[in-house]
Tab-separated table of C-alpha atoms and ligand atoms in Angstrom:
chain	number	residue	atom	x	y	z
A	1	MET	CA	0.000	0.000	0.000
A	2	GLU	CA	1.264	3.467	-0.883
A	3	GLN	CA	2.516	5.523	2.091
A	4	VAL	CA	2.523	9.297	2.617
A	5	ASN	CA	4.927	10.754	5.191
A	6	ILE	CA	3.711	13.521	7.447
A	7	GLY	CA	5.732	15.905	9.586
A	8	MET	CA	4.053	17.875	12.349
A	9	ILE	CA	5.188	21.127	13.989
A	10	GLY	CA	3.670	21.453	17.458
A	11	GLY	CA	3.530	18.738	20.071
A	12	GLY	CA	1.472	20.396	22.799
A	13	THR	CA	-2.220	19.915	23.519
A	14	VAL	CA	-3.506	19.820	19.942
A	15	GLY	CA	-0.360	18.220	18.477
A	16	SER	CA	-0.435	15.347	20.921
A	17	GLY	CA	-4.191	15.035	20.253
A	18	VAL	CA	-3.464	14.617	16.550
A	19	TYR	CA	-0.733	12.073	17.295
A	20	HIS	CA	-3.072	10.113	19.562
A	21	ALA	CA	-5.970	10.148	17.073
A	22	TRP	CA	-3.598	9.099	14.285
A	23	GLN	CA	-2.314	6.183	16.401
A	24	ARG	CA	-5.862	5.136	17.159
A	25	ASN	CA	-7.387	5.383	13.685
A	26	SER	CA	-4.570	5.307	11.124
A	27	GLY	CA	-5.399	1.682	10.246
A	28	LEU	CA	-9.025	2.616	9.615
A	29	MET	CA	-7.971	5.635	7.566
A	30	ALA	CA	-5.627	3.476	5.486
A	31	SER	CA	-8.462	1.144	4.594
A	32	ARG	CA	-10.748	4.058	3.775
A	33	LEU	CA	-8.170	5.939	1.704
A	34	GLY	CA	-6.291	3.052	0.153
A	35	MET	CA	-3.025	4.558	1.376
A	36	ARG	CA	-1.069	4.648	4.605
A	37	LEU	CA	-0.525	7.945	6.454
A	38	HIS	CA	2.725	7.861	8.404
A	39	LEU	CA	3.192	10.510	11.114
A	40	GLY	CA	6.824	9.939	11.978
A	41	LYS	CA	8.268	13.345	12.873
A	42	VAL	CA	7.068	15.895	15.374
A	43	ALA	CA	8.834	19.193	16.072
A	44	VAL	CA	8.202	20.305	19.665
A	45	LYS	CA	9.118	23.284	21.835
A	46	ALA	CA	10.645	20.965	24.410
A	47	PHE	CA	10.660	17.199	24.822
A	48	ASP	CA	9.146	17.538	28.303
A	49	GLU	CA	6.500	20.231	27.612
A	50	PRO	CA	3.141	19.272	29.178
A	51	ARG	CA	0.948	17.273	26.797
A	52	PRO	CA	-2.213	15.253	27.465
A	53	TYR	CA	-1.089	12.303	25.305
A	54	GLU	CA	2.384	10.897	24.925
A	55	ILE	CA	4.435	11.292	21.791
A	56	PRO	CA	7.337	8.817	21.500
A	57	ALA	CA	10.677	10.537	22.069
A	58	SER	CA	12.008	8.824	18.946
A	59	CYS	CA	9.588	10.960	16.827
A	60	MET	CA	10.433	14.272	18.466
A	61	THR	CA	12.901	16.978	17.595
A	62	THR	CA	13.167	20.613	18.625
A	63	ASP	CA	14.251	21.590	15.114
A	64	TRP	CA	11.162	22.460	13.025
A	65	LYS	CA	13.276	23.103	9.935
A	66	ALA	CA	14.581	19.549	10.082
A	67	VAL	CA	10.973	18.331	9.870
A	68	VAL	CA	9.864	20.689	7.080
A	69	GLN	CA	13.021	20.375	4.988
A	70	ASP	CA	13.428	16.615	5.344
A	71	PRO	CA	13.036	15.352	1.771
A	72	THR	CA	10.912	12.447	2.983
A	73	THR	CA	8.315	14.797	4.582
A	74	GLN	CA	5.462	15.105	2.076
A	75	ILE	CA	2.782	16.891	4.164
A	76	VAL	CA	3.397	19.442	6.946
A	77	ILE	CA	0.970	20.016	9.826
A	78	GLU	CA	1.399	23.380	11.592
A	79	LEU	CA	-0.048	23.545	15.116
A	80	VAL	CA	2.118	26.080	16.901
A	81	GLY	CA	-0.304	29.040	16.905
A	82	GLY	CA	0.732	32.693	16.776
A	83	VAL	CA	1.320	34.605	13.581
A	84	THR	CA	5.040	35.287	13.336
A	85	LEU	CA	7.027	32.059	13.518
A	86	ALA	CA	4.006	30.101	12.263
A	87	ARG	CA	3.944	32.295	9.128
A	88	THR	CA	7.618	31.528	8.485
A	89	MET	CA	7.027	27.819	9.006
A	90	VAL	CA	4.030	27.659	6.689
A	91	LEU	CA	5.711	29.752	3.995
A	92	THR	CA	8.849	27.605	4.185
A	93	ALA	CA	6.840	24.432	3.585
A	94	LEU	CA	4.712	25.961	0.805
A	95	LYS	CA	7.811	27.273	-0.982
A	96	LEU	CA	9.147	23.707	-0.955
A	97	GLY	CA	5.910	22.668	-2.674
A	98	LYS	CA	4.690	20.744	0.387
A	99	PRO	CA	0.998	20.868	1.299
A	100	VAL	CA	0.333	22.397	4.707
A	101	VAL	CA	-2.479	21.623	7.146
A	102	THR	CA	-3.081	24.324	9.746
A	103	ALA	CA	-5.489	25.035	12.594
A	104	ASN	CA	-4.245	28.603	12.891
A	105	LYS	CA	-7.160	31.027	12.449
A	106	ALA	CA	-5.186	34.064	13.605
A	107	LEU	CA	-2.534	33.353	10.974
A	108	LEU	CA	-5.117	32.974	8.216
A	109	SER	CA	-6.940	36.095	9.326
A	110	ALA	CA	-3.763	38.183	9.284
A	111	HIS	CA	-1.909	36.645	6.323
A	112	GLY	CA	-4.425	34.514	4.421
A	113	GLU	CA	-3.965	36.110	1.029
A	114	GLU	CA	-0.164	35.883	1.230
A	115	LEU	CA	-0.319	32.209	2.231
A	116	PHE	CA	-2.796	31.331	-0.521
A	117	ALA	CA	-0.543	33.040	-3.075
A	118	ALA	CA	2.448	31.096	-1.700
A	119	ALA	CA	0.533	27.824	-2.036
A	120	ARG	CA	-0.312	28.688	-5.652
A	121	ALA	CA	3.261	29.700	-6.411
A	122	GLY	CA	4.575	26.507	-4.782
A	123	GLY	CA	2.197	24.358	-6.844
A	124	THR	CA	0.643	23.009	-3.675
A	125	ASN	CA	-2.263	23.615	-1.277
A	126	LEU	CA	-3.100	24.940	2.175
A	127	TYR	CA	-5.792	23.136	4.182
A	128	TYR	CA	-7.478	24.787	7.174
A	129	GLU	CA	-10.570	22.875	8.263
A	130	ALA	CA	-9.429	22.967	11.915
A	131	SER	CA	-9.214	26.762	11.950
A	132	VAL	CA	-12.962	27.353	12.378
A	133	ALA	CA	-15.246	25.605	14.869
A	134	GLY	CA	-12.831	22.745	15.633
A	135	GLY	CA	-14.509	19.430	14.925
A	136	ILE	CA	-17.377	20.868	12.842
A	137	PRO	CA	-16.412	20.452	9.161
A	138	ILE	CA	-17.789	23.862	8.251
A	139	ILE	CA	-15.084	24.768	5.713
A	140	LYS	CA	-15.917	21.654	3.690
A	141	VAL	CA	-19.615	22.471	4.025
A	142	LEU	CA	-19.237	25.960	2.563
A	143	ARG	CA	-16.710	25.111	-0.155
A	144	GLU	CA	-17.967	21.734	-1.271
A	145	GLY	CA	-21.251	20.611	0.267
A	146	PHE	CA	-22.978	23.918	-0.466
A	147	VAL	CA	-21.044	24.978	-3.568
A	148	GLY	CA	-24.349	25.330	-5.414
A	149	ASN	CA	-25.732	27.887	-2.969
A	150	ARG	CA	-25.594	31.607	-2.389
A	151	PHE	CA	-25.253	32.271	1.303
A	152	THR	CA	-27.733	34.779	2.632
A	153	HIS	CA	-27.087	34.283	6.365
A	154	ILE	CA	-24.458	32.638	8.545
A	155	TYR	CA	-24.740	32.811	12.324
A	156	GLY	CA	-21.986	31.156	14.340
A	157	ILE	CA	-21.437	30.451	18.000
A	158	VAL	CA	-17.748	29.908	17.355
A	159	ASN	CA	-16.062	30.638	20.671
A	160	GLY	CA	-16.451	27.960	23.313
A	161	THR	CA	-15.043	30.091	26.127
A	162	CYS	CA	-17.655	32.821	25.650
A	163	ASN	CA	-20.437	30.300	25.218
A	164	TYR	CA	-19.400	28.548	28.438
A	165	ILE	CA	-19.397	31.840	30.363
A	166	LEU	CA	-22.740	33.023	28.966
A	167	THR	CA	-24.329	29.617	29.586
A	168	ARG	CA	-23.300	29.647	33.237
A	169	MET	CA	-24.457	33.243	33.644
A	170	LYS	CA	-27.853	32.224	32.292
A	171	LEU	CA	-28.253	28.975	34.226
A	172	GLU	CA	-26.814	30.140	37.554
A	173	GLY	CA	-27.695	33.831	37.519
A	174	ALA	CA	-23.988	34.518	37.989
A	175	GLU	CA	-22.035	37.669	37.147
A	176	PHE	CA	-19.566	37.715	34.240
A	177	ALA	CA	-16.457	38.415	36.356
A	178	ASP	CA	-17.192	35.560	38.778
A	179	VAL	CA	-17.753	33.004	36.030
A	180	LEU	CA	-14.655	34.148	34.162
A	181	ALA	CA	-12.516	33.846	37.300
A	182	GLU	CA	-13.777	30.323	37.941
A	183	ALA	CA	-13.360	29.319	34.294
A	184	GLN	CA	-9.755	30.498	34.501
A	185	ARG	CA	-9.206	28.527	37.704
A	186	LEU	CA	-10.594	25.387	36.017
A	187	GLY	CA	-8.505	25.956	32.887
A	188	TYR	CA	-11.528	26.546	30.614
A	189	ALA	CA	-10.504	30.146	29.992
A	190	GLU	CA	-7.013	31.449	29.260
A	191	ALA	CA	-5.131	33.414	31.936
A	192	GLU	CA	-5.071	36.236	29.328
A	193	PRO	CA	-8.692	35.907	28.158
A	194	SER	CA	-8.960	38.910	25.838
A	195	LEU	CA	-8.645	36.982	22.554
A	196	ASP	CA	-11.763	35.014	23.485
A	197	ILE	CA	-13.953	37.322	25.561
A	198	ASP	CA	-13.333	40.483	23.560
A	199	GLY	CA	-14.482	38.684	20.417
A	200	PHE	CA	-11.204	38.547	18.456
A	201	ASP	CA	-11.068	34.758	18.164
A	202	SER	CA	-14.624	34.839	16.779
A	203	GLU	CA	-13.563	37.678	14.468
A	204	HIS	CA	-10.809	35.518	12.937
A	205	LYS	CA	-13.192	32.608	12.414
A	206	ILE	CA	-16.157	34.573	11.085
A	207	GLY	CA	-13.845	36.466	8.711
A	208	ILE	CA	-12.786	33.142	7.177
A	209	LEU	CA	-16.393	31.975	6.823
A	210	ALA	CA	-17.504	35.326	5.378
A	211	SER	CA	-14.681	35.234	2.823
A	212	LEU	CA	-15.610	31.753	1.649
A	213	ALA	CA	-19.313	32.610	1.566
A	214	HIS	CA	-19.029	35.880	-0.324
A	215	GLY	CA	-16.004	35.380	-2.542
A	216	PHE	CA	-13.747	38.235	-1.437
A	217	TRP	CA	-11.129	38.028	1.303
A	218	VAL	CA	-12.474	39.952	4.296
A	219	ASN	CA	-9.962	42.214	5.968
A	220	PRO	CA	-10.340	41.697	9.742
A	221	ARG	CA	-10.196	45.468	10.235
A	222	GLN	CA	-13.559	45.723	8.452
A	223	ILE	CA	-15.269	43.370	10.894
A	224	TYR	CA	-17.258	45.061	13.650
A	225	VAL	CA	-16.427	43.340	16.954
A	226	GLU	CA	-17.928	43.526	20.437
A	227	GLY	CA	-17.101	41.010	23.152
A	228	ILE	CA	-19.042	39.904	26.213
A	229	ARG	CA	-17.377	41.841	29.078
A	230	GLN	CA	-20.308	44.238	29.353
A	231	ILE	CA	-22.983	41.536	29.641
A	232	SER	CA	-24.434	41.629	33.148
A	233	ARG	CA	-26.510	39.194	35.162
A	234	GLN	CA	-29.281	41.786	35.104
A	235	ASP	CA	-29.415	41.865	31.288
A	236	MET	CA	-29.283	38.086	31.094
A	237	GLN	CA	-32.285	37.939	33.452
A	238	PHE	CA	-34.310	40.610	31.642
A	239	ALA	CA	-33.573	38.823	28.363
A	240	GLN	CA	-34.937	35.601	29.894
A	241	GLN	CA	-38.105	37.367	31.052
A	242	LEU	CA	-38.605	38.581	27.498
A	243	GLY	CA	-38.092	35.078	26.050
A	244	TYR	CA	-34.522	35.487	24.838
A	245	THR	CA	-31.031	34.137	25.546
A	246	ILE	CA	-27.842	36.157	25.090
A	247	LYS	CA	-25.178	34.543	22.882
A	248	LEU	CA	-22.004	35.834	21.288
A	249	LEU	CA	-22.699	35.520	17.564
A	250	GLY	CA	-20.505	35.800	14.521
A	251	ILE	CA	-22.817	37.146	11.840
A	252	VAL	CA	-22.500	37.192	8.054
A	253	LYS	CA	-25.548	38.581	6.279
A	254	LYS	CA	-25.941	39.376	2.634
A	255	VAL	CA	-27.080	42.987	2.385
A	256	GLU	CA	-29.286	43.792	-0.547
A	257	GLY	CA	-28.123	47.077	-2.049
A	258	ALA	CA	-29.993	49.515	-4.181
A	259	GLY	CA	-28.954	51.158	-7.442
A	260	ARG	CA	-25.202	51.497	-8.006
A	261	LYS	CA	-24.294	49.569	-4.834
A	262	ALA	CA	-26.326	46.560	-5.944
A	263	ARG	CA	-24.727	46.500	-9.387
A	264	ASN	CA	-21.206	46.750	-7.995
A	265	GLY	CA	-21.092	43.390	-6.259
A	266	SER	CA	-21.875	41.419	-3.165
A	267	ARG	CA	-22.220	43.424	0.047
A	268	ALA	CA	-22.256	41.710	3.386
A	269	GLN	CA	-22.535	42.541	7.045
A	270	VAL	CA	-19.684	40.791	8.881
A	271	SER	CA	-19.840	41.284	12.645
A	272	VAL	CA	-19.256	39.738	16.025
A	273	TYR	CA	-21.439	40.862	18.909
A	274	PRO	CA	-23.548	39.526	21.767
A	275	ALA	CA	-27.161	39.262	20.724
A	276	LEU	CA	-30.518	38.370	22.204
A	277	ILE	CA	-31.832	35.335	20.357
A	278	PRO	CA	-35.332	33.905	20.854
A	279	ASN	CA	-35.513	30.893	23.180
A	280	THR	CA	-37.498	29.181	20.439
A	281	HIS	CA	-34.460	29.226	18.131
A	282	VAL	CA	-32.212	26.181	18.221
A	283	LEU	CA	-29.052	28.292	18.699
A	284	SER	CA	-30.347	29.424	22.092
A	285	ASN	CA	-29.870	25.841	23.294
A	286	VAL	CA	-26.247	25.498	22.233
A	287	ASN	CA	-24.732	25.418	25.685
A	288	GLY	CA	-21.383	25.187	27.436
A	289	VAL	CA	-18.256	24.956	25.323
A	290	PHE	CA	-20.136	23.729	22.252
A	291	ASN	CA	-20.081	25.595	18.956
A	292	ALA	CA	-22.768	25.748	16.287
A	293	VAL	CA	-22.986	27.321	12.865
A	294	PHE	CA	-26.322	28.095	11.250
A	295	VAL	CA	-26.124	28.477	7.472
A	296	ARG	CA	-28.937	29.616	5.206
A	297	GLY	CA	-28.361	28.882	1.520
A	298	ASP	CA	-30.646	30.057	-1.248
A	299	VAL	CA	-31.059	26.483	-2.497
A	300	VAL	CA	-30.677	24.319	0.607
A	301	GLY	CA	-32.553	26.575	3.047
A	302	ASP	CA	-31.700	26.508	6.758
A	303	THR	CA	-29.030	24.142	8.072
A	304	LEU	CA	-27.279	23.747	11.419
A	305	PHE	CA	-23.908	22.254	12.353
A	306	TYR	CA	-23.117	21.515	15.991
A	307	GLY	CA	-20.130	20.123	17.831
A	308	ARG	CA	-17.050	20.804	19.879
A	309	GLY	CA	-15.285	23.869	18.585
A	310	ALA	CA	-11.965	23.399	20.318
A	311	GLY	CA	-9.862	20.984	22.296
A	312	LYS	CA	-7.342	18.345	21.402
A	313	ASP	CA	-9.699	15.678	20.078
A	314	ALA	CA	-12.183	17.769	18.088
A	315	THR	CA	-9.341	19.712	16.486
A	316	ALA	CA	-7.493	16.463	15.747
A	317	SER	CA	-10.558	15.184	13.883
A	318	ALA	CA	-10.451	18.212	11.559
A	319	VAL	CA	-6.665	17.983	11.105
A	320	LEU	CA	-6.923	14.301	10.108
A	321	SER	CA	-9.631	15.161	7.586
A	322	ASP	CA	-7.318	17.725	5.977
A	323	VAL	CA	-4.387	15.299	6.059
A	324	ALA	CA	-6.531	12.756	4.221
A	325	ASP	CA	-7.454	15.351	1.565
A	326	ALA	CA	-3.818	16.387	1.204
A	327	ALA	CA	-2.704	12.772	0.862
A	328	LEU	CA	-5.367	11.994	-1.753
A	329	ASP	CA	-4.455	15.161	-3.647
A	330	LEU	CA	-0.804	14.056	-3.663
A	331	LYS	CA	-1.737	10.591	-4.835
A	332	HIS	CA	-3.990	11.857	-7.626
A	333	ARG	CA	-1.863	14.925	-8.401
A	334	SER	CA	-4.975	17.017	-7.795
A	335	HIS	CA	-3.577	19.606	-5.384
A	336	GLY	CA	-5.693	22.321	-7.001
A	337	ARG	CA	-8.967	20.393	-6.861
A	338	VAL	CA	-10.257	22.526	-3.993
A	339	PRO	CA	-7.899	25.523	-3.800
A	340	PRO	CA	-7.659	27.286	-0.425
A	341	PHE	CA	-9.574	30.326	-1.599
A	342	VAL	CA	-10.832	31.465	-4.983
A	343	PRO	CA	-11.833	35.132	-5.078
A	344	HIS	CA	-14.957	35.296	-7.201
A	345	GLU	CA	-16.492	38.599	-6.237
A	346	ARG	CA	-14.215	41.387	-7.390
A	347	ALA	CA	-16.331	44.243	-6.090
A	348	GLY	CA	-17.471	42.599	-2.863
A	349	ALA	CA	-17.501	44.789	0.228
A	350	VAL	CA	-18.183	44.657	3.941
A	351	VAL	CA	-20.987	47.037	4.900
A	352	PRO	CA	-19.976	49.388	7.755
A	353	ILE	CA	-21.849	48.558	10.958
A	354	GLY	CA	-23.527	51.988	11.014
A	355	GLU	CA	-25.360	51.160	7.778
A	356	THR	CA	-26.623	47.779	8.942
A	357	VAL	CA	-30.073	47.375	10.428
A	358	SER	CA	-30.857	45.578	13.703
A	359	ARG	CA	-33.426	45.286	16.419
A	360	TYR	CA	-32.313	46.255	19.908
A	361	TYR	CA	-32.712	45.627	23.601
A	362	VAL	CA	-31.980	48.796	25.564
A	363	ARG	CA	-31.695	49.069	29.343
A	364	LEU	CA	-31.733	52.515	30.854
A	365	SER	CA	-31.342	53.551	34.470
A	366	VAL	CA	-33.751	56.420	34.924
A	367	ILE	CA	-35.296	58.482	37.647
A	368	ASP	CA	-38.837	57.257	38.239
A	369	ARG	CA	-40.766	60.480	37.668
A	370	PRO	CA	-43.553	61.679	35.332
A	371	GLY	CA	-42.462	62.758	31.853
A	372	VAL	CA	-39.304	60.636	31.671
A	373	MET	CA	-40.740	58.131	29.229
A	374	ALA	CA	-42.137	60.943	27.077
A	375	ARG	CA	-38.699	62.554	26.720
A	376	ILE	CA	-37.045	59.263	25.755
A	377	ALA	CA	-39.829	58.406	23.300
A	378	ALA	CA	-39.550	61.876	21.757
A	379	ILE	CA	-35.843	61.363	20.983
A	380	LEU	CA	-36.488	57.954	19.435
A	381	GLY	CA	-39.517	59.254	17.537
A	382	ALA	CA	-37.551	62.165	16.089
A	383	ALA	CA	-34.985	59.627	14.828
A	384	ARG	CA	-37.818	57.570	13.294
A	385	ILE	CA	-36.989	54.688	15.621
A	386	GLY	CA	-39.950	52.623	16.803
A	387	ILE	CA	-40.402	51.034	20.221
A	388	SER	CA	-41.894	47.532	20.127
A	389	SER	CA	-42.274	47.039	23.891
A	390	ILE	CA	-41.439	48.639	27.223
A	391	ILE	CA	-40.951	47.149	30.669
A	392	GLN	CA	-40.371	49.031	33.864
A	393	PRO	CA	-40.230	46.309	36.500
A	394	GLU	CA	-41.813	47.208	39.815
A	395	GLY	CA	-40.064	46.827	43.139
A	396	HIS	CA	-36.859	48.631	42.295
A	397	ALA	CA	-36.111	51.030	45.090
A	398	GLY	CA	-33.487	53.730	45.061
A	399	GLU	CA	-32.674	56.778	43.015
A	400	SER	CA	-32.987	55.089	39.632
A	401	VAL	CA	-35.033	52.270	38.162
A	402	PRO	CA	-34.395	50.068	35.123
A	403	LEU	CA	-36.375	50.819	31.989
A	404	ILE	CA	-36.210	48.168	29.267
A	405	LEU	CA	-37.048	49.103	25.691
A	406	MET	CA	-37.313	46.679	22.798
A	407	ILE	CA	-36.714	48.552	19.578
A	408	HIS	CA	-37.894	47.765	16.024
A	409	ASP	CA	-35.478	47.515	13.094
A	410	ALA	CA	-33.328	50.629	12.874
A	411	PRO	CA	-29.939	51.470	11.320
A	412	ASN	CA	-27.095	51.120	13.801
A	413	ALA	CA	-25.839	54.669	13.182
A	414	ALA	CA	-29.267	56.211	13.888
A	415	MET	CA	-29.621	54.077	17.012
A	416	ALA	CA	-26.188	55.074	18.311
A	417	LYS	CA	-26.973	58.746	17.786
A	418	ALA	CA	-30.346	58.525	19.518
A	419	LEU	CA	-28.834	56.640	22.460
A	420	ALA	CA	-26.128	59.270	22.829
A	421	ARG	CA	-28.871	61.912	23.097
A	422	ILE	CA	-30.800	59.809	25.607
A	423	ALA	CA	-27.625	59.317	27.668
A	424	ARG	CA	-27.313	63.104	28.022
A	425	LEU	CA	-30.769	63.509	29.578
A	426	PRO	CA	-30.356	64.470	33.264
A	427	VAL	CA	-32.933	61.828	34.242
A	428	VAL	CA	-30.734	59.044	32.803
A	429	LYS	CA	-28.370	57.977	35.558
A	430	ALA	CA	-26.009	55.477	33.899
A	431	PRO	CA	-24.691	54.842	30.379
A	432	PRO	CA	-27.427	53.048	28.387
A	433	VAL	CA	-26.910	49.337	27.724
A	434	MET	CA	-27.700	48.320	24.151
A	435	ILE	CA	-27.663	44.705	22.911
A	436	ARG	CA	-28.782	43.805	19.425
A	437	VAL	CA	-31.623	41.316	18.855
A	438	GLU	CA	-31.445	38.652	16.138
A	439	ASN	CA	-34.690	37.062	15.031
A	440	PHE	CA	-33.218	35.019	12.133
A	441	ASP	CA	-35.732	36.287	9.581
B	1	HSE	N1	-10.298	29.644	22.466
B	1	HSE	C1	-11.209	29.167	21.488
B	1	HSE	C2	-12.569	28.907	22.126
B	1	HSE	C3	-10.756	27.929	20.781
B	1	HSE	O1	-12.749	29.179	23.308
B	1	HSE	O2	-13.448	28.454	21.428
B	1	HSE	C4	-9.665	28.223	19.804
B	1	HSE	O3	-10.112	29.050	18.787
């Protein structure tokens, strides 16, 4: 049976997960693929770095170049993370004409176009199934399974850390800071949590999905990003009373333009922000560290993909899938069969957040006195922004009381301006809280 030799850079959590999964299922994969995959070389930071599964010392080296440049290495797996050394490693392999499998979403987000060009120039391919939503094969879904569809909506819960925190806040009525501190103690959240909780990890992933869906490479600087630090127990509870759950969503929506804008090419909203989603929607029940991606195609309709978005085993599953594709492409000399990214929308553009339209949940802290509601309603009315419901819960003592407004569809820029005016009213005692509402229509 033909054999393909694989070299891996990275022997930590994910790397050892890949090694373990390969040991467990390489026989099965050989019978499915009709070729043997041999993972014989692993470049590590240190032989004794902590890893959940063992890697035999005879496979390990601390010299990544020795793995990439070894003439017997035919496929390179990059699992080191970061964007600087990882970029050098990936480019080195691609320049040697070796296919690369990566799980590195930050690298793709920052340098995707350069890496794709290097793969083309090297006559090889770059595979990145593991970069988005871990074990969920969403890259294959968008590029192959749904190739006959236009994508009107993608909604992704693509960060397990945020979903874990928001789930516990909802189920236990806990505050964000307390859940984060415990998640860090348990090792579910990083000691430096900003990449996850400020939405940047979701930004990298949703940028990749948006690019594949809309045919132009989305610059991460064009993605509007809000994280979950400002979500409070109080808002989670009011959302529940109203029939909603708060989730951090990555959102890609096709925006229908008018006139010149429509003729010029595809326009899409690409954003990451916490949103109220109806408890009747399936995404509201994606709990804990799980990820889910909801895709609406113009032919297929609504679809949902659910699974573990991170961790050694789920990520290993995606890496092995890419290794199998790379091996088959080598065998059949078909490295360009599914290229990493084909731009097909020259004039595509990301719509600035201010121009996009949303519904909103707004919580104000106001003095409970006659005329307050009239002044707030007057500001919204003048901005042509409609209120769909109002709650002022009873039993709140003290100088100010919460006032919850649910707002009809309105452009984000108009809403921001109106809220700034409301915030300046002397009867408003704290900065307004505004969370968008997604109804999936
Ligand atoms: N830290 C990410 C998460 C996984 O919490 O989902 C890696 O992207």
